[in-house]
PDB file of C-alpha atoms and ligand atoms in Angstrom:
ATOM      1  CA  MET A  44     -12.308  15.907   7.165  1.00  0.00           C
ATOM      2  CA  THR A  45      -8.965  14.225   7.993  1.00  0.00           C
ATOM      3  CA  LYS A  46      -5.890  14.859   5.935  1.00  0.00           C
ATOM      4  CA  LEU A  47      -5.141  12.479   3.076  1.00  0.00           C
ATOM      5  CA  ARG A  48      -1.478  10.969   3.195  1.00  0.00           C
ATOM      6  CA  LEU A  49       0.406   9.841   0.461  1.00  0.00           C
ATOM      7  CA  GLY A  50       2.608   6.720   0.794  1.00  0.00           C
ATOM      8  CA  VAL A  51       5.128   6.116  -2.113  1.00  0.00           C
ATOM      9  CA  ASN A  52       6.075   2.508  -2.950  1.00  0.00           C
ATOM     10  CA  ILE A  53       9.451   2.277  -4.214  1.00  0.00           C
ATOM     11  CA  ASP A  54       9.457  -1.430  -5.017  1.00  0.00           C
ATOM     12  CA  HIS A  55       9.944  -0.918  -8.610  1.00  0.00           C
ATOM     13  CA  VAL A  56      13.281   1.335  -8.387  1.00  0.00           C
ATOM     14  CA  ALA A  57      14.411  -2.012  -7.049  1.00  0.00           C
ATOM     15  CA  THR A  58      13.084  -3.780  -9.974  1.00  0.00           C
ATOM     16  CA  VAL A  59      14.887  -1.721 -12.375  1.00  0.00           C
ATOM     17  CA  ARG A  60      18.110  -2.120 -10.201  1.00  0.00           C
ATOM     18  CA  ASN A  61      17.939  -5.658 -10.159  1.00  0.00           C
ATOM     19  CA  ALA A  62      17.261  -6.039 -13.915  1.00  0.00           C
ATOM     20  CA  ARG A  63      21.234  -5.365 -14.108  1.00  0.00           C
ATOM     21  CA  GLY A  64      22.260  -6.782 -10.860  1.00  0.00           C
ATOM     22  CA  GLY A  65      24.071  -3.603  -9.672  1.00  0.00           C
ATOM     23  CA  ALA A  66      23.460  -0.857  -7.196  1.00  0.00           C
ATOM     24  CA  LEU A  67      21.554   1.570  -9.435  1.00  0.00           C
ATOM     25  CA  PRO A  68      18.972   2.960  -9.327  1.00  0.00           C
ATOM     26  CA  ASP A  69      19.110   3.345  -5.753  1.00  0.00           C
ATOM     27  CA  PRO A  70      15.681   2.828  -3.801  1.00  0.00           C
ATOM     28  CA  LEU A  71      16.667   4.924  -0.932  1.00  0.00           C
ATOM     29  CA  ARG A  72      17.725   7.889  -3.295  1.00  0.00           C
ATOM     30  CA  ALA A  73      14.221   7.775  -4.783  1.00  0.00           C
ATOM     31  CA  ALA A  74      12.705   7.434  -1.157  1.00  0.00           C
ATOM     32  CA  LEU A  75      14.438  10.626  -0.181  1.00  0.00           C
ATOM     33  CA  LEU A  76      13.327  12.409  -3.293  1.00  0.00           C
ATOM     34  CA  ALA A  77       9.840  11.281  -2.639  1.00  0.00           C
ATOM     35  CA  GLU A  78      10.131  12.763   0.870  1.00  0.00           C
ATOM     36  CA  ALA A  79      11.329  15.915  -0.477  1.00  0.00           C
ATOM     37  CA  ALA A  80       8.263  16.113  -3.241  1.00  0.00           C
ATOM     38  CA  GLY A  81       5.804  15.637  -0.246  1.00  0.00           C
ATOM     39  CA  ALA A  82       5.273  11.779   0.358  1.00  0.00           C
ATOM     40  CA  ASP A  83       4.148  11.303   4.116  1.00  0.00           C
ATOM     41  CA  GLY A  84       5.723   7.864   4.152  1.00  0.00           C
ATOM     42  CA  ILE A  85       7.592   5.406   2.073  1.00  0.00           C
ATOM     43  CA  THR A  86       6.267   1.836   1.584  1.00  0.00           C
ATOM     44  CA  ALA A  87       8.430  -1.161   0.591  1.00  0.00           C
ATOM     45  CA  HIS A  88       7.549  -4.636   0.125  1.00  0.00           C
ATOM     46  CA  LEU A  89      10.076  -7.411   1.249  1.00  0.00           C
ATOM     47  CA  ARG A  90       9.081 -10.309  -0.848  1.00  0.00           C
ATOM     48  CA  GLU A  91       9.938 -13.783   0.011  1.00  0.00           C
ATOM     49  CA  ASP A  92      11.669 -14.390  -3.296  1.00  0.00           C
ATOM     50  CA  ARG A  93      13.569 -10.604  -2.954  1.00  0.00           C
ATOM     51  CA  ARG A  94      12.503 -10.117  -6.569  1.00  0.00           C
ATOM     52  CA  HIS A  95      12.663  -6.284  -5.893  1.00  0.00           C
ATOM     53  CA  ILE A  96      13.446  -4.909  -2.293  1.00  0.00           C
ATOM     54  CA  ARG A  97      16.209  -6.825  -0.602  1.00  0.00           C
ATOM     55  CA  ASP A  98      17.230  -6.819   3.170  1.00  0.00           C
ATOM     56  CA  ALA A  99      19.599  -4.375   2.702  1.00  0.00           C
ATOM     57  CA  ASP A 100      17.250  -1.880   1.269  1.00  0.00           C
ATOM     58  CA  ILE A 101      15.196  -2.114   4.568  1.00  0.00           C
ATOM     59  CA  GLU A 102      18.061  -1.436   6.469  1.00  0.00           C
ATOM     60  CA  ALA A 103      18.975   1.553   4.496  1.00  0.00           C
ATOM     61  CA  LEU A 104      15.523   2.963   4.479  1.00  0.00           C
ATOM     62  CA  MET A 105      15.129   2.489   8.178  1.00  0.00           C
ATOM     63  CA  ALA A 106      18.565   4.410   8.683  1.00  0.00           C
ATOM     64  CA  GLY A 107      18.093   7.222   6.220  1.00  0.00           C
ATOM     65  CA  LEU A 108      14.373   8.019   6.013  1.00  0.00           C
ATOM     66  CA  ARG A 109      12.732  10.883   7.807  1.00  0.00           C
ATOM     67  CA  VAL A 110       9.129   9.643   7.068  1.00  0.00           C
ATOM     68  CA  PRO A 111       7.962   6.731   8.474  1.00  0.00           C
ATOM     69  CA  LEU A 112       8.499   3.391   6.642  1.00  0.00           C
ATOM     70  CA  ASN A 113       5.427   1.082   5.883  1.00  0.00           C
ATOM     71  CA  PHE A 114       6.887  -2.440   5.748  1.00  0.00           C
ATOM     72  CA  GLU A 115       4.885  -4.799   3.457  1.00  0.00           C
ATOM     73  CA  MET A 116       5.026  -8.390   4.023  1.00  0.00           C
ATOM     74  CA  ALA A 117       3.495 -11.773   3.857  1.00  0.00           C
ATOM     75  CA  ALA A 118       2.431 -13.393   7.228  1.00  0.00           C
ATOM     76  CA  THR A 119       5.475 -15.791   7.432  1.00  0.00           C
ATOM     77  CA  GLU A 120       7.641 -16.259  10.416  1.00  0.00           C
ATOM     78  CA  GLU A 121      10.892 -15.084   8.510  1.00  0.00           C
ATOM     79  CA  MET A 122       8.940 -11.639   7.825  1.00  0.00           C
ATOM     80  CA  GLN A 123       7.643 -11.282  11.257  1.00  0.00           C
ATOM     81  CA  ALA A 124      11.310 -11.919  12.485  1.00  0.00           C
ATOM     82  CA  ILE A 125      12.828  -9.157  10.153  1.00  0.00           C
ATOM     83  CA  ALA A 126      10.009  -6.594  11.096  1.00  0.00           C
ATOM     84  CA  LEU A 127      10.506  -7.031  14.835  1.00  0.00           C
ATOM     85  CA  ARG A 128      14.413  -6.496  14.407  1.00  0.00           C
ATOM     86  CA  HIS A 129      13.792  -3.181  12.519  1.00  0.00           C
ATOM     87  CA  GLY A 130      10.695  -1.933  14.268  1.00  0.00           C
ATOM     88  CA  PRO A 131       9.114   0.004  11.522  1.00  0.00           C
ATOM     89  CA  HIS A 132       6.308   2.580  12.008  1.00  0.00           C
ATOM     90  CA  ALA A 133       3.709   0.470  10.160  1.00  0.00           C
ATOM     91  CA  VAL A 134       3.399  -3.208   8.730  1.00  0.00           C
ATOM     92  CA  CYS A 135       0.930  -4.231   6.200  1.00  0.00           C
ATOM     93  CA  ILE A 136       0.481  -7.780   5.924  1.00  0.00           C
ATOM     94  CA  VAL A 137      -0.288  -8.812   2.192  1.00  0.00           C
ATOM     95  CA  PRO A 138      -1.165 -12.104   0.708  1.00  0.00           C
ATOM     96  CA  GLU A 139       1.801 -13.411  -1.360  1.00  0.00           C
ATOM     97  CA  ARG A 140       2.105 -16.019  -4.173  1.00  0.00           C
ATOM     98  CA  ARG A 141       5.361 -16.890  -5.851  1.00  0.00           C
ATOM     99  CA  GLU A 142       3.877 -17.059  -9.397  1.00  0.00           C
ATOM    100  CA  GLU A 143       1.870 -14.009  -9.308  1.00  0.00           C
ATOM    101  CA  ARG A 144       3.482 -10.672 -10.806  1.00  0.00           C
ATOM    102  CA  THR A 145       2.009  -8.285  -8.006  1.00  0.00           C
ATOM    103  CA  THR A 146      -0.411  -8.679  -5.120  1.00  0.00           C
ATOM    104  CA  GLU A 147      -3.245  -9.773  -6.984  1.00  0.00           C
ATOM    105  CA  GLY A 148      -5.963  -9.799  -4.352  1.00  0.00           C
ATOM    106  CA  GLY A 149      -6.832  -9.158  -0.948  1.00  0.00           C
ATOM    107  CA  LEU A 150      -5.857 -11.101   2.311  1.00  0.00           C
ATOM    108  CA  ASP A 151      -8.344 -13.937   3.274  1.00  0.00           C
ATOM    109  CA  VAL A 152      -8.303 -12.661   7.212  1.00  0.00           C
ATOM    110  CA  ALA A 153     -11.609 -14.348   7.699  1.00  0.00           C
ATOM    111  CA  ALA A 154     -10.302 -17.827   6.653  1.00  0.00           C
ATOM    112  CA  ASP A 155      -7.185 -17.463   8.644  1.00  0.00           C
ATOM    113  CA  GLU A 156      -8.421 -15.388  11.775  1.00  0.00           C
ATOM    114  CA  ALA A 157      -6.824 -17.142  14.591  1.00  0.00           C
ATOM    115  CA  ARG A 158      -3.520 -17.577  13.029  1.00  0.00           C
ATOM    116  CA  LEU A 159      -3.490 -14.025  11.927  1.00  0.00           C
ATOM    117  CA  ALA A 160      -4.447 -12.797  15.279  1.00  0.00           C
ATOM    118  CA  ASP A 161      -1.329 -14.624  16.593  1.00  0.00           C
ATOM    119  CA  PHE A 162       0.788 -13.450  13.975  1.00  0.00           C
ATOM    120  CA  ILE A 163       0.319  -9.821  14.176  1.00  0.00           C
ATOM    121  CA  ALA A 164      -0.113  -9.805  18.380  1.00  0.00           C
ATOM    122  CA  PRO A 165       3.743  -9.399  18.725  1.00  0.00           C
ATOM    123  CA  LEU A 166       4.010  -6.754  15.857  1.00  0.00           C
ATOM    124  CA  ARG A 167       1.384  -4.863  17.855  1.00  0.00           C
ATOM    125  CA  GLU A 168       3.225  -5.158  21.007  1.00  0.00           C
ATOM    126  CA  ALA A 169       6.348  -3.907  19.379  1.00  0.00           C
ATOM    127  CA  GLY A 170       4.328  -0.784  18.662  1.00  0.00           C
ATOM    128  CA  ALA A 171       3.801  -1.326  14.719  1.00  0.00           C
ATOM    129  CA  ARG A 172       0.579  -0.055  13.285  1.00  0.00           C
ATOM    130  CA  VAL A 173      -0.596  -3.175  11.604  1.00  0.00           C
ATOM    131  CA  SER A 174      -2.700  -3.150   8.488  1.00  0.00           C
ATOM    132  CA  MET A 175      -4.386  -5.828   6.552  1.00  0.00           C
ATOM    133  CA  PHE A 176      -4.501  -5.570   2.946  1.00  0.00           C
ATOM    134  CA  ILE A 177      -7.934  -6.854   2.074  1.00  0.00           C
ATOM    135  CA  GLY A 178     -10.951  -6.656  -0.499  1.00  0.00           C
ATOM    136  CA  HIS A 179     -14.130  -4.993   0.058  1.00  0.00           C
ATOM    137  CA  GLU A 180     -15.946  -7.789   1.422  1.00  0.00           C
ATOM    138  CA  PRO A 181     -17.875  -6.983   4.807  1.00  0.00           C
ATOM    139  CA  ALA A 182     -16.431 -10.455   6.254  1.00  0.00           C
ATOM    140  CA  GLN A 183     -12.698  -9.386   5.479  1.00  0.00           C
ATOM    141  CA  ILE A 184     -13.380  -5.847   7.258  1.00  0.00           C
ATOM    142  CA  GLU A 185     -15.000  -7.371  10.459  1.00  0.00           C
ATOM    143  CA  ALA A 186     -12.403 -10.186  10.745  1.00  0.00           C
ATOM    144  CA  SER A 187      -9.665  -7.520  10.550  1.00  0.00           C
ATOM    145  CA  HIS A 188     -11.165  -5.748  13.349  1.00  0.00           C
ATOM    146  CA  ARG A 189     -11.568  -8.768  15.403  1.00  0.00           C
ATOM    147  CA  ILE A 190      -7.961  -9.753  15.243  1.00  0.00           C
ATOM    148  CA  GLY A 191      -7.072  -6.346  16.370  1.00  0.00           C
ATOM    149  CA  ALA A 192      -5.418  -4.749  13.302  1.00  0.00           C
ATOM    150  CA  ALA A 193      -5.501  -0.867  13.624  1.00  0.00           C
ATOM    151  CA  VAL A 194      -5.733  -0.239   9.826  1.00  0.00           C
ATOM    152  CA  VAL A 195      -7.266  -1.878   6.956  1.00  0.00           C
ATOM    153  CA  GLU A 196      -5.851  -1.135   3.324  1.00  0.00           C
ATOM    154  CA  LEU A 197      -8.530  -1.482   0.613  1.00  0.00           C
ATOM    155  CA  HIS A 198      -7.420  -3.158  -2.483  1.00  0.00           C
ATOM    156  CA  THR A 199      -8.179  -0.938  -5.389  1.00  0.00           C
ATOM    157  CA  GLY A 200      -6.687  -2.842  -8.349  1.00  0.00           C
ATOM    158  CA  ARG A 201      -9.874  -4.245  -9.642  1.00  0.00           C
ATOM    159  CA  TYR A 202     -11.635  -0.625  -9.854  1.00  0.00           C
ATOM    160  CA  CYS A 203      -8.371   0.596 -11.388  1.00  0.00           C
ATOM    161  CA  ASP A 204      -8.079  -2.301 -14.075  1.00  0.00           C
ATOM    162  CA  LEU A 205     -11.680  -1.889 -14.991  1.00  0.00           C
ATOM    163  CA  MET A 206     -11.161   1.774 -15.712  1.00  0.00           C
ATOM    164  CA  ALA A 207      -7.889   1.091 -17.586  1.00  0.00           C
ATOM    165  CA  GLU A 208     -10.351  -1.398 -19.788  1.00  0.00           C
ATOM    166  CA  GLY A 209     -12.746   1.362 -20.216  1.00  0.00           C
ATOM    167  CA  ASN A 210     -15.468  -0.667 -18.601  1.00  0.00           C
ATOM    168  CA  GLU A 211     -16.937   1.984 -16.596  1.00  0.00           C
ATOM    169  CA  ASP A 212     -20.249   0.277 -15.617  1.00  0.00           C
ATOM    170  CA  ALA A 213     -18.274  -2.386 -13.740  1.00  0.00           C
ATOM    171  CA  ALA A 214     -15.789   0.186 -12.354  1.00  0.00           C
ATOM    172  CA  THR A 215     -18.802   2.161 -10.937  1.00  0.00           C
ATOM    173  CA  VAL A 216     -20.156  -0.829  -9.124  1.00  0.00           C
ATOM    174  CA  GLU A 217     -16.560  -1.764  -7.786  1.00  0.00           C
ATOM    175  CA  LEU A 218     -16.121   1.967  -6.614  1.00  0.00           C
ATOM    176  CA  ALA A 219     -19.349   1.841  -4.803  1.00  0.00           C
ATOM    177  CA  ALA A 220     -18.367  -1.298  -3.089  1.00  0.00           C
ATOM    178  CA  LEU A 221     -15.170   0.347  -1.923  1.00  0.00           C
ATOM    179  CA  LYS A 222     -16.888   3.210  -0.835  1.00  0.00           C
ATOM    180  CA  ARG A 223     -19.177   1.288   1.384  1.00  0.00           C
ATOM    181  CA  ALA A 224     -16.238  -0.823   2.691  1.00  0.00           C
ATOM    182  CA  ALA A 225     -14.557   2.465   3.699  1.00  0.00           C
ATOM    183  CA  ALA A 226     -17.457   3.645   5.557  1.00  0.00           C
ATOM    184  CA  HIS A 227     -17.948   0.195   7.263  1.00  0.00           C
ATOM    185  CA  ALA A 228     -14.215   0.252   8.403  1.00  0.00           C
ATOM    186  CA  HIS A 229     -14.264   3.396   9.702  1.00  0.00           C
ATOM    187  CA  GLN A 230     -17.629   2.844  11.820  1.00  0.00           C
ATOM    188  CA  LEU A 231     -15.875  -0.225  13.358  1.00  0.00           C
ATOM    189  CA  GLY A 232     -13.005   2.270  14.441  1.00  0.00           C
ATOM    190  CA  LEU A 233     -10.482   1.014  11.963  1.00  0.00           C
ATOM    191  CA  GLU A 234      -8.153   3.428   9.949  1.00  0.00           C
ATOM    192  CA  VAL A 235      -8.831   3.109   6.328  1.00  0.00           C
ATOM    193  CA  HIS A 236      -5.985   3.186   3.660  1.00  0.00           C
ATOM    194  CA  ALA A 237      -6.282   2.209   0.064  1.00  0.00           C
ATOM    195  CA  GLY A 238      -3.785   1.349  -2.775  1.00  0.00           C
ATOM    196  CA  HIS A 239      -2.954  -0.740  -5.746  1.00  0.00           C
ATOM    197  CA  GLY A 240      -3.076   0.338  -9.509  1.00  0.00           C
ATOM    198  CA  ILE A 241      -3.923   3.992  -8.750  1.00  0.00           C
ATOM    199  CA  SER A 242      -3.026   6.474 -11.301  1.00  0.00           C
ATOM    200  CA  TYR A 243      -3.794  10.109 -12.288  1.00  0.00           C
ATOM    201  CA  ASP A 244      -6.973   8.780 -13.776  1.00  0.00           C
ATOM    202  CA  THR A 245      -8.281   7.037 -10.773  1.00  0.00           C
ATOM    203  CA  VAL A 246      -6.845   8.817  -7.725  1.00  0.00           C
ATOM    204  CA  SER A 247      -9.590  11.555  -7.548  1.00  0.00           C
ATOM    205  CA  ALA A 248     -12.665   9.055  -7.003  1.00  0.00           C
ATOM    206  CA  ILE A 249     -10.575   6.987  -4.259  1.00  0.00           C
ATOM    207  CA  ALA A 250      -9.271  10.276  -2.618  1.00  0.00           C
ATOM    208  CA  ALA A 251     -12.742  11.654  -2.468  1.00  0.00           C
ATOM    209  CA  PHE A 252     -13.722   8.947   0.246  1.00  0.00           C
ATOM    210  CA  PRO A 253     -13.767  10.926   3.582  1.00  0.00           C
ATOM    211  CA  GLN A 254     -12.767   8.030   5.586  1.00  0.00           C
ATOM    212  CA  VAL A 255      -9.446   7.026   3.524  1.00  0.00           C
ATOM    213  CA  GLU A 256      -6.567   8.570   5.325  1.00  0.00           C
ATOM    214  CA  GLU A 257      -3.757   7.170   3.233  1.00  0.00           C
ATOM    215  CA  LEU A 258      -3.165   6.096  -0.327  1.00  0.00           C
ATOM    216  CA  ASN A 259      -0.081   3.955  -1.137  1.00  0.00           C
ATOM    217  CA  ILE A 260       0.996   4.300  -4.955  1.00  0.00           C
ATOM    218  CA  GLY A 261       3.795   2.677  -6.470  1.00  0.00           C
ATOM    219  CA  HIS A 262       3.932   1.373  -9.995  1.00  0.00           C
ATOM    220  CA  PHE A 263       2.412   4.387 -11.764  1.00  0.00           C
ATOM    221  CA  LEU A 264       4.638   6.938 -10.098  1.00  0.00           C
ATOM    222  CA  ILE A 265       7.845   5.129 -10.778  1.00  0.00           C
ATOM    223  CA  GLY A 266       6.656   4.587 -14.544  1.00  0.00           C
ATOM    224  CA  GLU A 267       5.520   8.370 -14.689  1.00  0.00           C
ATOM    225  CA  ALA A 268       8.979   9.358 -13.257  1.00  0.00           C
ATOM    226  CA  ILE A 269      10.473   8.453 -16.478  1.00  0.00           C
ATOM    227  CA  PHE A 270       8.640  11.166 -18.251  1.00  0.00           C
ATOM    228  CA  ARG A 271       8.417  14.019 -15.883  1.00  0.00           C
ATOM    229  CA  GLY A 272      11.109  13.206 -13.070  1.00  0.00           C
ATOM    230  CA  LEU A 273       9.866  11.567  -9.693  1.00  0.00           C
ATOM    231  CA  GLY A 274       9.614  14.588  -7.921  1.00  0.00           C
ATOM    232  CA  PRO A 275       7.214  16.334 -10.311  1.00  0.00           C
ATOM    233  CA  ALA A 276       5.164  12.967 -10.811  1.00  0.00           C
ATOM    234  CA  ILE A 277       4.551  13.089  -7.274  1.00  0.00           C
ATOM    235  CA  GLU A 278       3.732  16.622  -6.648  1.00  0.00           C
ATOM    236  CA  GLU A 279       1.049  16.142  -9.400  1.00  0.00           C
ATOM    237  CA  MET A 280      -0.220  13.101  -7.659  1.00  0.00           C
ATOM    238  CA  ARG A 281      -0.289  15.092  -4.460  1.00  0.00           C
ATOM    239  CA  ARG A 282      -2.200  17.932  -6.123  1.00  0.00           C
ATOM    240  CA  ARG A 283      -4.749  15.780  -7.503  1.00  0.00           C
ATOM    241  CA  MET A 284      -5.566  14.058  -3.876  1.00  0.00           C
ATOM    242  CA  ASP A 285      -5.842  17.443  -2.443  1.00  0.00           C
ATOM    243  CA  ALA A 286      -8.151  18.970  -5.158  1.00  0.00           C
ATOM    244  CA  ALA A 287     -10.416  15.707  -4.868  1.00  0.00           C
ATOM    245  CA  ARG A 288     -10.338  15.908  -1.062  1.00  0.00           C
ATOM    246  CA  ALA A 289     -11.226  19.686  -1.167  1.00  0.00           C
ATOM    247  CA  LEU A 290     -14.099  19.150  -3.750  1.00  0.00           C
ATOM    248  CA  ALA A 291     -15.559  16.084  -1.678  1.00  0.00           C
ATOM    249  CA  GLY A 292     -15.351  18.371   1.479  1.00  0.00           C
ATOM    250  CA  ALA A 293     -17.144  21.198  -0.147  1.00  0.00           C
ATOM    251  CA  GLY A 294     -19.770  18.996  -1.829  1.00  0.00           C
TER     252      GLY A 294
HETATM  253  N1  LIG B 122      -0.636  -1.201  -1.480  1.00  0.00           N
HETATM  254  C1  LIG B 122      -0.451  -2.784  -1.361  1.00  0.00           C
HETATM  255  C2  LIG B 122      -0.676  -3.299  -0.019  1.00  0.00           C
HETATM  256  C3  LIG B 122       0.539  -2.981  -2.338  1.00  0.00           C
HETATM  257  O1  LIG B 122       0.813  -4.559  -2.190  1.00  0.00           O
HETATM  258  C4  LIG B 122       0.896  -2.498  -3.444  1.00  0.00           C
HETATM  259  C5  LIG B 122       1.820  -3.034  -4.589  1.00  0.00           C
HETATM  260  O2  LIG B 122       2.941  -3.485  -3.796  1.00  0.00           O
HETATM  261  C6  LIG B 122       0.437  -1.068  -3.469  1.00  0.00           C
HETATM  262  C7  LIG B 122      -0.096  -0.514  -2.349  1.00  0.00           C
HETATM  263  C8  LIG B 122       0.970  -0.136  -4.591  1.00  0.00           C
HETATM  264  O3  LIG B 122       0.359  -0.645  -5.783  1.00  0.00           O
HETATM  265  P1  LIG B 122       0.914  -0.150  -7.147  1.00  0.00           P
HETATM  266  O4  LIG B 122       2.467  -0.315  -7.353  1.00  0.00           O
HETATM  267  O5  LIG B 122       0.139  -0.721  -8.087  1.00  0.00           O
HETATM  268  O6  LIG B 122       0.682   1.550  -7.044  1.00  0.00           O
END
């Protein structure tokens, strides 16, 4: 079974910083701590409204990180130019609406296929691994494959919300759809990632999908860091990922 990587999203370190308008806490410092605690990559989402990560953070992360940066962005010309200027290892294309609190759904690749194919072409040519953040619908997986994306990241937010609400029956149905999607994408030759809303309670079920190669986790880890520190919070997540993977491999 492939190794499961952990990408740590540090957006909400910037959220806390921006609440006071100063320079602290520093997202780069958090990213370096995450690296030391075993993160395989760092994810940062530069939103159009710059509500958390700012342009200067991307510069600092590109200059200061040893692990790869996964640059999350909307499919806009402004973001494409920024990505091409920095040349990050990976680019994850996400839908973005100003009024949303977080990335609430997957990208509708199927509805915007021709434009997205053109949009990602220069990023691919520049050597970035391009990922589409999508729901589990087969049409979205197939469209992502057709436009030449290397990776799909499956949106796990609904599964995690249903678990948090205690709605286990609906969560089981959602998990099964995610599992089918992971197998489908893998079978098409896409690398499979997953993320959004993952906590200690939900990580094991997702980490057990053999096709998933990377989980991207942010909000829960930054929150948990308040109680146990960022390094130990990440180490515990890593431990749970590895245990779930080992169990799935043995089973
Ligand atoms: N993956 C993608 C594509 C995202 O947009 C986000 C949230 O920015 C995450 C993963 C991480 O989600 P969370 O912060 O809920 O762990």
